[in-house]
Amino acid sequence: MGRYVKNIALLLIVLIAVNWISSAVFERFDMTSDGRYTLSDQSLELLENAPLPIIVDVFLAGDLPAEFRKLQQETQQTLEELAAVHPNLKFNFINPVEGLDDNERAQVVEQLGKNGVKPAMATIMDNVKRTNVVVFPYAIILYDGARTAVPLLKSVARASTEERVNSSIQQLEYQLMDGLRKVSQPKNKKIAIMRDSGELSNIKIADFLASIQEYYKAAPFGVEFVTRNDSISPVEVLEELKKYDLVIEPKPTIAFSETKKYILDQYLMNGGKMIMAVDPIVMENDSLSNEQAIAYPIPRDLEIDEMLFRYGLRLNSGLIKDLNFGPIALAAGQGRNTQYQAFPWPYYPISKGNPLSDKENTITKNIEDVKFEYTGSIDTLKTPNPKTVLLASSQNTQIVTLPAVVSLAEIEQQPDRSEFTASSQPLAVLTEGALTSAYKNRVKPFDTPSHKDQSAESALLLIADGDVMKNQVDRGQPQDLGYDRKTGVFYGNKEFMMNSVNYLLDDSGIIDLRNKDIKIPFLNTQKAYDERFKWQMINIVLPLVVLGIFGLLFTLSRKRRYT
């Protein structure tokens, strides 16, 4: 008896000691094979640089479908990891419309919409019964008086809800840390949006501009006016442009003057970064709005070929057709009865990377398909500066030599695979490093004492389609970049453009969070319903049978021992 009491006392002492050690020394262990709950160095740095209280309200509560409950659980797990590092991070899960009548619910939904929170429709399966519910897959992050809405459900073209949720879970840490970055980090970098060569209007790049301004300062900039204004010199314009960290050319349509080309050239030579989204082809859908529904695309000459050639790039005006394409939506009916029907359209290539390369680039990894419209292509030339093909057409490509005819009658024809024999064509190419000036050993349009023939470290991203950064406009309201309102499909254009901007402005650390590859297993609800009797037997009856057998054997053993 004494020995029994001694063992109990020893056990209690060990338990108390373990409990005290565990309370004094806190450590979390990630036992997942993919490191799902291990925070990246970039997240730890962001949390360290945000010492004030962080409040996160997550609108994922209440009766949710199974896939959204999984998103809820993973969001909670990620927030718990963040809170374990940042003691002043608090989070709540809220159902914003719980207990409200229809009128109150409508008011709340309207107010959430003004804050950037958009509802999504989901389906709850109860045996064979389907119930549609409205969910708000968003989080609101508040820091030092600033707030931002963080989308937790990623838009994935032509994907099921489970696939969207799986893709969203991969991006949870990135989305939350990106939101924290928006509200906690100052806007130190400046971006110049060129507005002097017939570029896209503000409303057509409104969503891209709004996305940029969440991170950086952006302002319109003009160069060409110096050729018509004697009150300011080109040298002064160049010096002013050097104050910007990035220059963006959104689909210029008017040929560049020598003055503008030289200013942009010297901006690059002085370590500048630039994105040029250029259409080498004159072709718009409006050109098909005639009785014959026929258009005649022609080359567009911006007189920048020689400048690009010096940087190791060449724009091609051959019209790209691809068997990996997005649809074109055509209207049927009139007025309120207008409906849109999607048709195959090989002139809309879609791409999410370079099919000829096994290496995934930081900019394009884990993004969705990027949609191009009537695009040309890019050749990379042998120059010392390295070049990276970010986006390319598929290996089933056709190059249409201009002039040519594009007719809507093609939607009634099945694409002939025998015509798509060209290899993959580069559509977006990044060149970095030491670039050679396009004006080396050439006559300059004006003299500047700071002329350089070689850059130390600069970068140029050339895209063979200006429409990549163009959003659609519905009744005077700009839509999300990458959203096709006529087909309801989201493309990855905004992701690609924002990743490119962040990368060029040395904010690639936060992009690296996209590199996590997390695979979330989901329950096959239809299979589970079909096999429910088998699993009920395994989970309920089998344990009872095993327990009964164990009890019987235990009883027989006791009887044998005492007889």
XYZ file of C-alpha atoms in Angstrom:
563
model
C 0.000 0.000 0.000
C 2.840 2.394 0.893
C 4.528 1.721 -2.412
C 1.271 2.489 -4.231
C 0.938 5.864 -2.460
C 4.596 6.625 -3.195
C 4.072 6.005 -6.933
C 0.976 8.247 -6.979
C 2.877 11.038 -5.227
C 5.771 10.706 -7.680
C 3.365 10.867 -10.627
C 1.759 14.033 -9.227
C 5.168 15.661 -8.761
C 6.137 14.839 -12.363
C 2.829 16.228 -13.682
C 3.228 19.438 -11.693
C 6.814 19.842 -12.916
C 5.829 19.265 -16.555
C 2.943 21.718 -16.209
C 5.219 24.386 -14.708
C 7.870 23.930 -17.400
C 5.281 24.074 -20.180
C 3.860 27.322 -18.781
C 7.309 28.876 -18.403
C 8.725 27.724 -21.742
C 6.374 28.214 -24.721
C 7.143 26.590 -28.046
C 5.026 25.594 -31.048
C 5.916 22.728 -33.359
C 4.801 22.406 -36.975
C 4.443 18.692 -37.709
C 2.984 19.178 -41.219
C 5.073 17.936 -44.150
C 4.516 21.146 -46.137
C 5.343 23.555 -43.291
C 1.830 24.923 -43.403
C 1.990 26.566 -39.990
C 5.575 27.801 -40.100
C 5.659 31.563 -40.590
C 8.063 32.944 -43.160
C 10.861 35.359 -42.367
C 8.971 38.061 -44.274
C 5.925 37.669 -42.009
C 8.068 37.788 -38.887
C 9.732 40.981 -40.112
C 6.376 42.625 -40.871
C 5.043 41.735 -37.433
C 8.190 43.062 -35.786
C 7.818 46.367 -37.658
C 4.182 46.738 -36.544
C 4.419 47.110 -32.749
C 0.971 48.657 -32.208
C -2.183 46.558 -31.549
C -3.537 44.677 -34.582
C -7.249 43.805 -34.727
C -8.512 41.263 -37.272
C -12.254 40.710 -37.767
C -12.978 37.622 -39.871
C -16.447 37.310 -41.418
C -16.449 33.508 -41.428
C -18.835 32.397 -38.715
C -22.213 30.699 -38.481
C -23.595 27.854 -40.577
C -21.062 27.418 -43.387
C -20.593 24.825 -46.144
C -17.900 22.220 -45.507
C -15.313 23.837 -47.779
C -15.817 27.233 -46.101
C -15.504 25.628 -42.674
C -12.139 24.330 -43.848
C -11.176 27.860 -44.902
C -12.381 29.093 -41.516
C -10.263 26.525 -39.654
C -7.141 27.270 -41.684
C -7.650 31.015 -41.212
C -7.938 30.522 -37.457
C -4.806 28.373 -37.417
C -2.852 31.008 -39.344
C -4.076 33.809 -37.067
C -3.127 31.779 -34.006
C 0.403 31.447 -35.385
C 0.559 35.192 -35.991
C -0.839 35.947 -32.527
C 1.764 33.652 -30.951
C 4.456 35.929 -32.401
C 2.690 39.287 -31.961
C 1.219 39.593 -28.427
C -0.973 42.551 -29.447
C -2.702 40.777 -32.307
C -6.335 39.943 -31.529
C -8.825 38.302 -33.869
C -12.557 37.627 -33.865
C -14.812 35.510 -36.048
C -18.058 37.314 -36.834
C -21.226 36.643 -38.806
C -22.085 40.220 -39.867
C -25.737 39.461 -40.743
C -26.641 37.085 -37.919
C -30.007 37.871 -36.309
C -30.869 40.696 -38.726
C -34.109 41.149 -40.642
C -34.115 41.632 -44.416
C -33.954 45.435 -44.240
C -31.099 45.465 -41.725
C -29.292 42.765 -43.672
C -29.456 44.845 -46.876
C -28.045 47.873 -45.064
C -25.168 45.859 -43.608
C -24.347 44.304 -47.005
C -24.338 47.770 -48.586
C -22.021 49.133 -45.892
C -19.683 46.154 -46.195
C -19.575 46.700 -49.939
C -18.381 50.281 -49.393
C -15.542 48.850 -47.283
C -14.527 46.445 -50.035
C -16.291 43.350 -48.630
C -18.293 41.529 -51.303
C -20.675 38.641 -50.560
C -20.295 35.239 -52.208
C -22.901 32.545 -52.786
C -22.309 29.076 -51.362
C -24.310 25.853 -51.170
C -24.914 23.682 -48.101
C -25.671 20.023 -48.893
C -27.917 18.156 -46.456
C -28.315 14.679 -47.950
C -30.012 15.552 -51.244
C -31.226 18.991 -50.160
C -29.380 22.068 -51.378
C -29.514 25.362 -49.499
C -27.931 28.530 -50.865
C -26.345 30.827 -48.300
C -24.510 34.130 -48.491
C -20.999 34.174 -47.033
C -18.475 36.981 -46.628
C -15.008 35.441 -47.100
C -13.139 38.529 -45.937
C -11.136 39.819 -43.008
C -10.861 43.432 -41.879
C -7.449 44.412 -40.502
C -7.251 47.502 -38.281
C -3.944 49.106 -37.340
C -3.218 52.567 -35.974
C -6.521 53.981 -37.244
C -6.171 52.503 -40.741
C -8.171 49.568 -42.065
C -8.240 47.358 -45.125
C -10.406 44.522 -46.396
C -8.531 41.281 -47.077
C -10.172 38.761 -49.439
C -9.761 35.225 -48.099
C -11.411 33.468 -51.057
C -9.317 33.642 -54.193
C -10.928 34.048 -57.608
C -9.916 31.131 -59.827
C -11.058 30.892 -63.426
C -13.240 27.879 -64.233
C -12.660 26.242 -60.832
C -14.978 24.528 -58.369
C -15.523 26.000 -54.916
C -13.263 23.340 -53.385
C -10.460 24.208 -55.829
C -10.903 27.908 -55.049
C -10.752 27.232 -51.313
C -7.647 25.060 -51.711
C -5.954 27.805 -53.707
C -7.085 30.364 -51.126
C -5.609 28.390 -48.225
C -2.226 28.437 -49.986
C -2.445 32.230 -50.053
C -3.706 32.844 -46.492
C -0.427 33.959 -44.970
C 0.301 36.122 -48.012
C -3.146 37.745 -47.985
C -3.082 38.535 -44.263
C 0.487 39.843 -44.307
C -0.195 41.817 -47.469
C -3.165 43.431 -45.716
C -1.029 44.249 -42.669
C 1.586 45.763 -44.953
C -0.987 48.087 -46.531
C -2.072 49.569 -43.200
C 1.241 49.564 -41.328
C 3.968 50.466 -43.827
C 4.583 53.997 -45.198
C 4.329 54.700 -48.925
C 7.896 55.609 -49.795
C 8.130 54.567 -53.449
C 6.858 56.746 -56.334
C 5.423 55.581 -59.664
C 5.031 57.705 -62.806
C 2.058 56.840 -65.040
C 2.794 58.111 -68.539
C -0.006 60.237 -70.023
C 1.429 61.767 -73.214
C 1.255 59.210 -76.045
C -2.417 58.264 -76.261
C -2.284 55.809 -73.351
C -5.305 54.108 -71.800
C -7.637 56.557 -70.044
C -7.807 56.686 -66.260
C -11.128 54.837 -66.080
C -9.716 51.944 -68.132
C -6.842 51.436 -65.682
C -8.769 52.598 -62.614
C -8.554 49.289 -60.732
C -4.847 48.909 -61.454
C -4.218 52.478 -60.272
C -6.273 51.919 -57.119
C -4.319 48.733 -56.372
C -1.001 50.519 -56.879
C -2.010 53.376 -54.585
C -2.583 50.955 -51.718
C 1.205 50.467 -51.607
C 2.856 53.367 -53.398
C 2.484 56.971 -54.496
C 1.393 57.245 -58.130
C 1.137 60.344 -60.303
C 0.577 61.131 -63.989
C 3.649 62.186 -65.926
C 4.137 63.664 -69.379
C 7.243 64.018 -71.512
C 6.023 64.930 -74.989
C 4.722 68.351 -73.959
C 8.317 69.625 -73.716
C 8.467 69.615 -77.514
C 5.644 72.177 -77.520
C 6.653 74.193 -74.457
C 9.662 76.507 -74.264
C 9.278 77.218 -70.542
C 10.837 73.911 -69.469
C 13.807 72.043 -70.858
C 14.084 68.300 -71.577
C 16.949 68.118 -69.073
C 14.619 69.383 -66.328
C 11.996 66.782 -67.294
C 14.620 64.017 -67.161
C 15.801 65.140 -63.737
C 12.216 65.175 -62.498
C 11.568 61.694 -63.897
C 14.625 60.360 -62.067
C 12.811 61.061 -58.790
C 10.375 58.231 -59.595
C 11.177 54.615 -58.737
C 9.093 53.113 -61.561
C 7.630 54.268 -64.879
C 4.537 52.579 -66.335
C 3.503 52.939 -69.992
C -0.132 51.745 -70.260
C -0.731 51.003 -73.960
C 0.638 54.007 -75.854
C -0.924 54.516 -79.293
C 1.032 57.537 -80.624
C 4.597 57.225 -81.897
C 7.298 58.376 -79.480
C 9.392 61.417 -80.327
C 13.180 61.235 -80.148
C 13.033 63.462 -77.067
C 10.761 61.064 -75.184
C 12.777 58.014 -76.188
C 15.996 59.642 -75.039
C 14.477 60.698 -71.697
C 13.181 57.179 -71.058
C 16.503 55.721 -72.178
C 18.498 57.872 -69.781
C 16.001 57.185 -67.011
C 16.856 53.486 -67.425
C 20.572 54.192 -67.687
C 20.366 55.882 -64.286
C 18.968 52.753 -62.645
C 15.284 53.299 -63.378
C 12.658 50.541 -63.645
C 9.966 50.496 -66.316
C 6.895 48.508 -67.388
C 5.871 48.931 -71.021
C 2.560 47.324 -72.010
C 2.616 47.949 -75.750
C 0.237 46.873 -78.507
C 2.221 46.231 -81.706
C -1.124 45.574 -83.442
C -4.043 47.939 -84.067
C -7.079 45.791 -83.303
C -10.071 46.299 -80.974
C -13.370 44.500 -80.604
C -15.129 47.699 -81.690
C -13.620 47.115 -85.141
C -15.901 44.082 -85.480
C -19.039 46.179 -84.901
C -20.097 46.417 -88.533
C -22.600 44.589 -90.708
C -19.974 42.175 -91.979
C -18.483 41.639 -88.480
C -15.035 41.808 -90.077
C -11.933 43.698 -88.982
C -8.524 44.255 -90.552
C -5.754 44.381 -87.926
C -2.638 46.269 -88.974
C 0.789 46.809 -87.366
C 1.227 49.748 -84.992
C 4.528 51.601 -85.293
C 5.513 53.451 -82.127
C 9.036 53.997 -83.468
C 10.591 52.259 -80.469
C 11.995 49.222 -82.280
C 15.591 50.444 -82.331
C 15.471 51.408 -78.656
C 14.140 47.971 -77.638
C 16.665 46.277 -79.933
C 19.516 47.802 -77.905
C 17.981 46.307 -74.769
C 17.862 42.862 -76.387
C 14.135 42.806 -77.182
C 12.039 42.986 -80.332
C 8.287 43.406 -80.690
C 6.634 41.281 -83.384
C 3.394 42.360 -85.033
C 2.324 38.834 -85.997
C -1.127 38.274 -84.454
C -1.075 35.389 -81.964
C -3.767 32.703 -82.018
C -3.624 29.986 -79.382
C -5.523 26.798 -78.648
C -5.267 27.731 -74.973
C -7.679 30.646 -75.132
C -10.400 32.531 -73.308
C -13.905 32.984 -74.741
C -15.430 36.044 -76.361
C -18.911 37.006 -75.128
C -21.448 38.217 -77.680
C -24.774 39.850 -76.893
C -28.106 38.240 -77.774
C -31.366 40.173 -77.402
C -31.942 43.846 -76.730
C -32.423 46.146 -73.751
C -33.142 44.401 -70.460
C -33.407 41.085 -72.273
C -29.775 41.256 -73.404
C -27.819 38.148 -72.522
C -24.250 37.212 -73.300
C -23.134 33.927 -74.766
C -19.511 32.774 -74.686
C -17.828 31.494 -77.848
C -14.310 30.083 -78.401
C -11.935 32.823 -79.543
C -8.300 31.862 -80.216
C -7.380 35.563 -80.442
C -7.614 35.682 -76.611
C -4.550 33.648 -75.516
C -4.312 32.876 -71.813
C -1.067 32.124 -70.001
C 0.224 31.620 -66.475
C 3.902 31.102 -67.194
C 6.447 29.885 -69.697
C 5.711 26.325 -70.900
C 9.287 25.969 -72.204
C 10.842 26.519 -68.773
C 10.818 24.216 -65.762
C 11.709 27.072 -63.409
C 8.881 28.951 -61.738
C 9.363 32.692 -61.460
C 8.495 34.628 -58.305
C 6.221 36.948 -60.294
C 4.131 34.243 -61.947
C 4.146 31.429 -59.395
C 0.664 30.532 -58.122
C -1.100 33.164 -60.237
C -4.162 32.403 -62.320
C -4.388 32.538 -66.108
C -3.518 35.945 -67.559
C -5.726 36.993 -70.439
C -4.358 38.680 -73.576
C -6.406 40.260 -76.374
C -5.129 40.487 -79.950
C -1.535 40.292 -78.835
C 1.745 40.274 -80.669
C 4.866 38.523 -79.391
C 8.428 39.310 -78.297
C 11.805 38.083 -79.518
C 14.735 37.947 -77.114
C 18.082 38.843 -78.686
C 21.607 37.868 -77.680
C 22.791 40.674 -75.422
C 24.715 40.440 -72.123
C 21.770 41.429 -69.913
C 19.707 38.432 -68.726
C 16.120 38.027 -69.887
C 13.268 36.073 -68.320
C 10.165 35.032 -70.243
C 7.400 35.520 -67.671
C 4.396 34.683 -69.847
C 4.181 32.841 -73.153
C 1.597 31.244 -75.392
C 1.107 27.499 -75.406
C 2.968 25.126 -77.698
C -0.109 25.061 -79.934
C 0.236 28.558 -81.364
C -0.479 30.118 -84.738
C 1.151 33.379 -85.886
C -1.054 35.343 -88.305
C 0.958 37.594 -90.606
C -0.502 41.081 -91.073
C -2.364 42.452 -92.887
C -5.040 39.865 -92.221
C -8.792 39.483 -91.742
C -10.508 38.728 -88.418
C -14.135 37.703 -88.700
C -16.714 36.808 -86.060
C -17.786 34.018 -88.398
C -14.792 32.107 -86.996
C -16.756 31.383 -83.806
C -18.810 28.896 -85.794
C -15.719 27.027 -86.938
C -13.767 24.492 -84.957
C -10.087 25.566 -84.775
C -7.951 23.486 -87.131
C -5.173 22.048 -84.943
C -2.974 21.530 -88.009
C -2.653 25.331 -88.306
C -1.367 25.758 -84.736
C 2.128 24.469 -85.337
C 4.248 27.382 -84.079
C 6.099 26.882 -80.814
C 5.433 28.839 -77.652
C 5.794 32.607 -78.185
C 6.974 35.023 -75.441
C 4.265 37.507 -74.472
C 5.902 39.202 -71.466
C 9.677 39.421 -70.970
C 11.690 40.915 -68.112
C 15.225 42.130 -68.770
C 17.411 43.204 -65.868
C 20.936 44.268 -65.081
C 23.307 46.393 -67.146
C 21.498 47.746 -70.228
C 23.231 49.514 -73.102
C 21.881 52.916 -74.071
C 19.956 53.114 -77.328
C 21.818 56.386 -77.948
C 25.342 55.080 -77.519
C 27.453 56.476 -80.393
C 24.373 58.222 -81.804
C 23.273 61.831 -82.161
C 21.215 62.874 -79.124
C 18.081 65.022 -79.430
C 19.410 67.253 -76.648
C 22.539 67.514 -74.560
C 22.697 66.457 -70.919
C 25.809 66.401 -68.749
C 24.581 63.242 -67.004
C 24.432 61.088 -70.171
C 25.322 57.422 -69.620
C 26.036 54.728 -72.190
C 25.536 51.873 -69.732
C 23.265 51.320 -66.770
C 24.475 49.794 -63.534
C 21.281 48.066 -62.415
C 17.973 48.704 -64.167
C 14.992 46.672 -65.331
C 12.442 46.716 -68.144
C 9.322 44.562 -68.339
C 7.938 44.481 -71.875
C 4.412 43.135 -72.449
C 3.159 42.613 -76.000
C -0.407 43.652 -75.160
C -1.515 46.887 -73.491
C -4.905 45.412 -72.628
C -3.316 43.212 -69.950
C -3.709 46.098 -67.489
C -7.091 47.323 -68.792
C -10.249 46.776 -66.714
C -13.733 46.601 -68.176
C -16.212 49.425 -67.564
C -19.898 48.780 -66.821
C -22.292 51.751 -66.823
C -19.491 54.134 -66.122
C -18.071 52.037 -63.266
C -14.669 50.380 -63.591
C -14.661 46.651 -62.857
C -11.962 44.591 -61.153
C -8.893 44.122 -63.320
C -9.040 40.624 -64.794
C -12.808 40.261 -64.376
C -14.821 39.590 -67.530
C -18.302 40.753 -66.565
C -19.883 39.163 -69.632
C -18.679 35.634 -68.867
C -18.258 35.997 -65.091
C -14.677 34.685 -65.264
C -11.803 36.091 -63.197
C -8.344 36.055 -64.740
C -5.000 36.641 -63.053
C -4.170 39.967 -64.743
C -4.207 41.966 -61.502
C -2.016 39.429 -59.710
C 0.489 39.491 -62.543
C 0.621 43.273 -62.770
C 0.850 43.837 -59.009
C 3.489 41.120 -58.594
C 5.487 42.772 -61.370
C 5.256 46.185 -59.694
C 6.190 44.783 -56.278
C 9.116 42.847 -57.741
C 10.529 45.810 -59.652
C 10.266 47.997 -56.558
C 12.254 45.495 -54.489
C 9.214 44.325 -52.560
C 9.724 40.734 -53.686
C 9.898 39.485 -50.078
C 6.138 39.646 -49.607
C 5.653 37.930 -52.998
C 7.754 34.999 -51.796
C 4.917 34.101 -49.447
C 3.079 32.886 -52.555
C 5.660 30.130 -52.917
C 4.076 27.909 -50.278
C 2.648 24.754 -51.815
C -0.114 23.488 -49.555
C -2.437 20.674 -50.575
C -5.668 20.454 -48.612
C -7.617 17.175 -48.852
C -11.376 17.638 -49.188
C -14.200 15.232 -48.518
C -15.999 13.924 -51.588
C -19.510 14.718 -50.401
C -21.299 12.684 -53.077
C -19.146 9.614 -52.415
C -19.587 10.049 -48.669
C -23.363 10.171 -49.104
C -23.382 7.078 -51.340
C -21.218 5.108 -48.869
C -22.714 6.523 -45.682
C -24.031 3.134 -44.436
C -20.578 1.523 -44.709
C -18.889 4.342 -42.793
C -21.648 4.429 -40.183
C -21.025 0.740 -39.538
C -17.256 1.291 -39.340
C -17.442 4.335 -37.081
C -20.320 3.287 -34.799
C -20.978 -0.453 -34.865
C -17.387 -1.705 -35.248
C -16.069 0.076 -32.108
C -18.998 -1.370 -30.115
C -18.262 -4.877 -31.401
C -14.556 -4.539 -30.543
C -15.433 -3.176 -27.094
C -17.877 -6.083 -26.547
C -15.254 -8.669 -27.539
C -12.729 -7.041 -25.215
C -15.275 -7.073 -22.362
C -16.097 -10.727 -22.979
C -12.432 -11.742 -23.043
C -11.782 -9.726 -19.873
C -14.708 -11.435 -18.088
C -13.582 -14.904 -19.160
C -10.051 -14.106 -17.988
C -11.269 -13.056 -14.531
C -13.392 -16.194 -14.176
C -10.463 -18.439 -15.126
C -8.166 -16.629 -12.649
C -10.498 -17.090 -9.655
C -11.732 -20.629 -10.375
